[in-house]
GROMACS .gro file of C-alpha atoms in nm:
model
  184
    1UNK     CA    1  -0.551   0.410   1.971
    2UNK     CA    2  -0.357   0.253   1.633
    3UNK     CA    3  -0.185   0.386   1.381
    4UNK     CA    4  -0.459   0.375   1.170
    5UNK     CA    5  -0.689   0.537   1.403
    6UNK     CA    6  -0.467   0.820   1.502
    7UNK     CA    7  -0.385   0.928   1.087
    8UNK     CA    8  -0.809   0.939   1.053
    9UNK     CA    9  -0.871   1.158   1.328
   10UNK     CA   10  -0.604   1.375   1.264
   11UNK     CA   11  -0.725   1.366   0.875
   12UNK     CA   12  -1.084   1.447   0.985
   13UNK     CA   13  -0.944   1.801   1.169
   14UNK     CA   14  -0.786   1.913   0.780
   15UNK     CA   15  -0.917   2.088   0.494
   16UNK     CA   16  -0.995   1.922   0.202
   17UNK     CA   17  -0.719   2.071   0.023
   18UNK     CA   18  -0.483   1.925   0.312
   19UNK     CA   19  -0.643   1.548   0.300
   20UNK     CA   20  -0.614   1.550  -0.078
   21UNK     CA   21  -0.232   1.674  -0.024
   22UNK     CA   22  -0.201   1.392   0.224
   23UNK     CA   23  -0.362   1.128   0.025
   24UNK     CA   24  -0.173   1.206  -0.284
   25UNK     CA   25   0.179   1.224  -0.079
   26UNK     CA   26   0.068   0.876   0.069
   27UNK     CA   27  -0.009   0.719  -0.266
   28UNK     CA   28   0.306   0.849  -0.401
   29UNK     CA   29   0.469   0.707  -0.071
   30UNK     CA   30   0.321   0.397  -0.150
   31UNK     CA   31   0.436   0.343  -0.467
   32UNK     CA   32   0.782   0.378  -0.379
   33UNK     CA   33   0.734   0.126  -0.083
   34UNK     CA   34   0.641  -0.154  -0.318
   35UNK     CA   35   0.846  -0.093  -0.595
   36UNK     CA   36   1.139  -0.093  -0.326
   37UNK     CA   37   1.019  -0.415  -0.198
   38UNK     CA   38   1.007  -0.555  -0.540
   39UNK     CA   39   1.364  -0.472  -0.584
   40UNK     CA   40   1.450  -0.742  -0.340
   41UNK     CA   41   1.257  -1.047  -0.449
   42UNK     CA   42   1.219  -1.239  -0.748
   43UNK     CA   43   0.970  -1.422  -0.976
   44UNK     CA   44   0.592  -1.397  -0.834
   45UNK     CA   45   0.627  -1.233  -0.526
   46UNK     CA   46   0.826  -0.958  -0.710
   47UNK     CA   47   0.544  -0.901  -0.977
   48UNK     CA   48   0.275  -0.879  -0.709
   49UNK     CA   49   0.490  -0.592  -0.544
   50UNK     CA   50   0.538  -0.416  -0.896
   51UNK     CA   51   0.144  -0.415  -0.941
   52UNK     CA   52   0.097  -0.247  -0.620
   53UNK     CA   53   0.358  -0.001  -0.709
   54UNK     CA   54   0.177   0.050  -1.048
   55UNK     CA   55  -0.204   0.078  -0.882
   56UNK     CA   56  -0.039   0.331  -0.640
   57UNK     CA   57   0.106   0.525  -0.901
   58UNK     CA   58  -0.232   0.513  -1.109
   59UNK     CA   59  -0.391   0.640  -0.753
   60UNK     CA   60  -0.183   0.926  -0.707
   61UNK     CA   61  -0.243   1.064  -1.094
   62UNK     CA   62  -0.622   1.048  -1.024
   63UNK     CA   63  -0.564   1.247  -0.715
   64UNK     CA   64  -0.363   1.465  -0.882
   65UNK     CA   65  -0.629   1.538  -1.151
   66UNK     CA   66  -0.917   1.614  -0.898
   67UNK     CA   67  -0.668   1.842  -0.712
   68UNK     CA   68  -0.560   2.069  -1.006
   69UNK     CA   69  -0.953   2.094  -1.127
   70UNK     CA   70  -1.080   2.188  -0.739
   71UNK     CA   71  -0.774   2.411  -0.657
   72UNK     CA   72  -0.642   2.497  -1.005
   73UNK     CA   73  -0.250   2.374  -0.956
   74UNK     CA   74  -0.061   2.082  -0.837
   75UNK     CA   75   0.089   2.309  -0.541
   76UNK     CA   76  -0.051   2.024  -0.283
   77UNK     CA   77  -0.020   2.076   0.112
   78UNK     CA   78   0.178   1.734   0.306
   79UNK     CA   79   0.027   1.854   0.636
   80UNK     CA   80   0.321   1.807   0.932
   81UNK     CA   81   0.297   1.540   1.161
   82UNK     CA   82   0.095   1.276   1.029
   83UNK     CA   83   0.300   0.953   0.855
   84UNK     CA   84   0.296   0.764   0.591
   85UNK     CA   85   0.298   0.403   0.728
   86UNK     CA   86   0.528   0.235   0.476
   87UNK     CA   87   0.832   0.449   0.553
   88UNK     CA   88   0.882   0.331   0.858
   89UNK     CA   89   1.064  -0.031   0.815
   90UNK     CA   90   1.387  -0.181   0.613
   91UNK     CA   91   1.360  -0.525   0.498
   92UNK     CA   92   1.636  -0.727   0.530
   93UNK     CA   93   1.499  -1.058   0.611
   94UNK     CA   94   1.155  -1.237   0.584
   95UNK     CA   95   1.088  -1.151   0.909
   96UNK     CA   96   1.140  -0.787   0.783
   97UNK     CA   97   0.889  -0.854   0.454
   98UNK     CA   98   0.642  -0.985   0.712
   99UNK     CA   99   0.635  -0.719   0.926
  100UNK     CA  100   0.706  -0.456   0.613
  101UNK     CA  101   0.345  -0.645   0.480
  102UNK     CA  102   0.185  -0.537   0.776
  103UNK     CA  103   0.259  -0.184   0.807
  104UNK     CA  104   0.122  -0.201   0.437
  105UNK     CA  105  -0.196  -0.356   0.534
  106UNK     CA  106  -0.241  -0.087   0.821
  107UNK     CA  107  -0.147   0.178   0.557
  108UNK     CA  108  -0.436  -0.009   0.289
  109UNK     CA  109  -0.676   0.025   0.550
  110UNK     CA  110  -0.617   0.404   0.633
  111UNK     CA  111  -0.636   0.480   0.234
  112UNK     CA  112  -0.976   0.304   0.187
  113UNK     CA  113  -1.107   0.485   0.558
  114UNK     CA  114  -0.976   0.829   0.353
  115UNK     CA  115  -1.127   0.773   0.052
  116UNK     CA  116  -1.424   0.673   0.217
  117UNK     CA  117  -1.402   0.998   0.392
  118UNK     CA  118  -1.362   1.179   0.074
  119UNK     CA  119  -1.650   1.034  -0.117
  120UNK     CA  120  -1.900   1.172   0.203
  121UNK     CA  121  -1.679   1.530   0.140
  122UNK     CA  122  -1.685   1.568  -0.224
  123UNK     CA  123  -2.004   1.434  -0.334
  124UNK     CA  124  -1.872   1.558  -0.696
  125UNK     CA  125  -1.623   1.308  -0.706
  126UNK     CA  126  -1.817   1.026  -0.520
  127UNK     CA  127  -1.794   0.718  -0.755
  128UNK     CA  128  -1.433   0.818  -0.814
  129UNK     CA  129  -1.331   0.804  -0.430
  130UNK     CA  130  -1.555   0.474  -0.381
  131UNK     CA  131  -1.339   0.301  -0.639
  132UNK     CA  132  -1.006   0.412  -0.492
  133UNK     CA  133  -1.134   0.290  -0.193
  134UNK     CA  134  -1.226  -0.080  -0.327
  135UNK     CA  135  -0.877  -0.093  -0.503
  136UNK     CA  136  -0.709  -0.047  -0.155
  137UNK     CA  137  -0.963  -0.301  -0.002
  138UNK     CA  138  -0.850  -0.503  -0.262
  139UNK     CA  139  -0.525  -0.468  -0.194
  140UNK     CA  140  -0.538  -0.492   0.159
  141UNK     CA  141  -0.709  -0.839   0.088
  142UNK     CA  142  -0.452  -0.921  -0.159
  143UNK     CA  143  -0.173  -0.822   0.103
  144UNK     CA  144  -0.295  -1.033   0.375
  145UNK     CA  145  -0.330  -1.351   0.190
  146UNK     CA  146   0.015  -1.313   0.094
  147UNK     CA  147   0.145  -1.225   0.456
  148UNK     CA  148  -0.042  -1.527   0.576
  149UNK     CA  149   0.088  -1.720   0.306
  150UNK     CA  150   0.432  -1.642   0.407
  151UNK     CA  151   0.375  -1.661   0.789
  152UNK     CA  152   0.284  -2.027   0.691
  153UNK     CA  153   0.559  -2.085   0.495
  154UNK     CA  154   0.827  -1.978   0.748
  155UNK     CA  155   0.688  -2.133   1.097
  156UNK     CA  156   0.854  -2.327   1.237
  157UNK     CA  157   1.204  -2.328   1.025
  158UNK     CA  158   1.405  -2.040   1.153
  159UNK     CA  159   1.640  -2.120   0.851
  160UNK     CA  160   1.326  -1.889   0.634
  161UNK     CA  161   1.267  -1.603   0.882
  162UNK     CA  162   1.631  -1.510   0.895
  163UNK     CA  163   1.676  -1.540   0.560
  164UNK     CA  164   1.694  -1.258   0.314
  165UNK     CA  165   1.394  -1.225   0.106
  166UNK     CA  166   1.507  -1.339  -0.219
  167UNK     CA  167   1.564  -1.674  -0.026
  168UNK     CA  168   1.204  -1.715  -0.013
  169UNK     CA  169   1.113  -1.590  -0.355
  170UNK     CA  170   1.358  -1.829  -0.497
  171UNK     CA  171   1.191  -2.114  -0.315
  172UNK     CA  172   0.846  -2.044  -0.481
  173UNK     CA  173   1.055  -1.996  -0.838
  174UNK     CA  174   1.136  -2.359  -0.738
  175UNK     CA  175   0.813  -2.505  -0.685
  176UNK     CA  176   0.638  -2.268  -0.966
  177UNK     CA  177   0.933  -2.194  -1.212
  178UNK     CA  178   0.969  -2.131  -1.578
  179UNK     CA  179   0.756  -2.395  -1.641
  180UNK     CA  180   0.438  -2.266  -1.477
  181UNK     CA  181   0.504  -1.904  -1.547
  182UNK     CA  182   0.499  -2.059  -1.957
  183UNK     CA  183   0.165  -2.141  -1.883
  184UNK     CA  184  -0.008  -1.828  -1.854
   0.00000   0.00000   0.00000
């Protein structure tokens, strides 16, 4: 069984008071993650990671909301023994943002299975929890492209992999510099 897998299951044994805690702990989570990440690139890739961090934060004060109108406070539950995916990786290299980009994808994946969850569980707050869950399908999507991207990028030249992630951020400020980022 996955990562992904494992968080569900465990997820489907809580309360909905505990889910909500972990989903809003997650999202929180999250938004650190990629606003750490951000901190060590530059130009576009650094941007996309600020988004995420913004989206995440955005998810996490919607959660937040339909916590203190069910339960009446922001006291949430972090139920023990189930992690948050992100947490688990430094990035030091490109190798590191590569493998950092696919804990995050498992991590997108698990949010939009929760949400999913949530929308069957609190029929009151269906629409809200189908939309959270198309954001993190969209940014699961949006993650993967850029993993790939990279992946492409880097076979084959072991100069990129070891090389610490502004390295390859400065390389696409290069080819798509001040010029192109003018142009928007």
């Amino acid at each position: 069984m996955n990562i992904e897998e494992e968080i569900v299951k465990k997820l489907e044994t809580l309360s909905i008071r505990e889910i909500l805690g972990y989903a809003i702990a997650s999202e929180e989570d999250a938004e650190k993650f990629y606003s750490e990440l951000a901190t060590k690139l530059g130009g576009l890739l650094k941007e996309f990671f600020i988004q995420l961090s913004t989206a995440e934060r955005g998810h996490r004060d919607i959660l937040l909301k339909i916590y203190k109108s069910k339960f009446g406070d922001e006291n949430y539950p972090i139920p023990e023994g189930i992690p948050f995916a992100e947490t688990t990786t430094e990035v030091k290299t490109v190798r590191n943002l590569i493998e950092a980009m696919k804990i995050a994808l498992t991590n997108e994946r698990t949010a939009e299975r929760v949400y999913k969850y949530l929308a069957e569980k609190m029929p009151e707050h269906r629409e809200i929890f189908k939309f959270l869950a198309t954001q993190e399908r969209g940014h699961y999507e949006s993650l993967r492209a850029h993993k790939e991207f990279l992946e492409d990028v880097v076979e084959g030249k072991p100069e990129y992999i070891e090389a610490p992630p502004t390295y390859i951020s400065s390389q696409l400020e290069i080819l798509f510099g001040p010029e192109y980022r003018g142009a928007r």
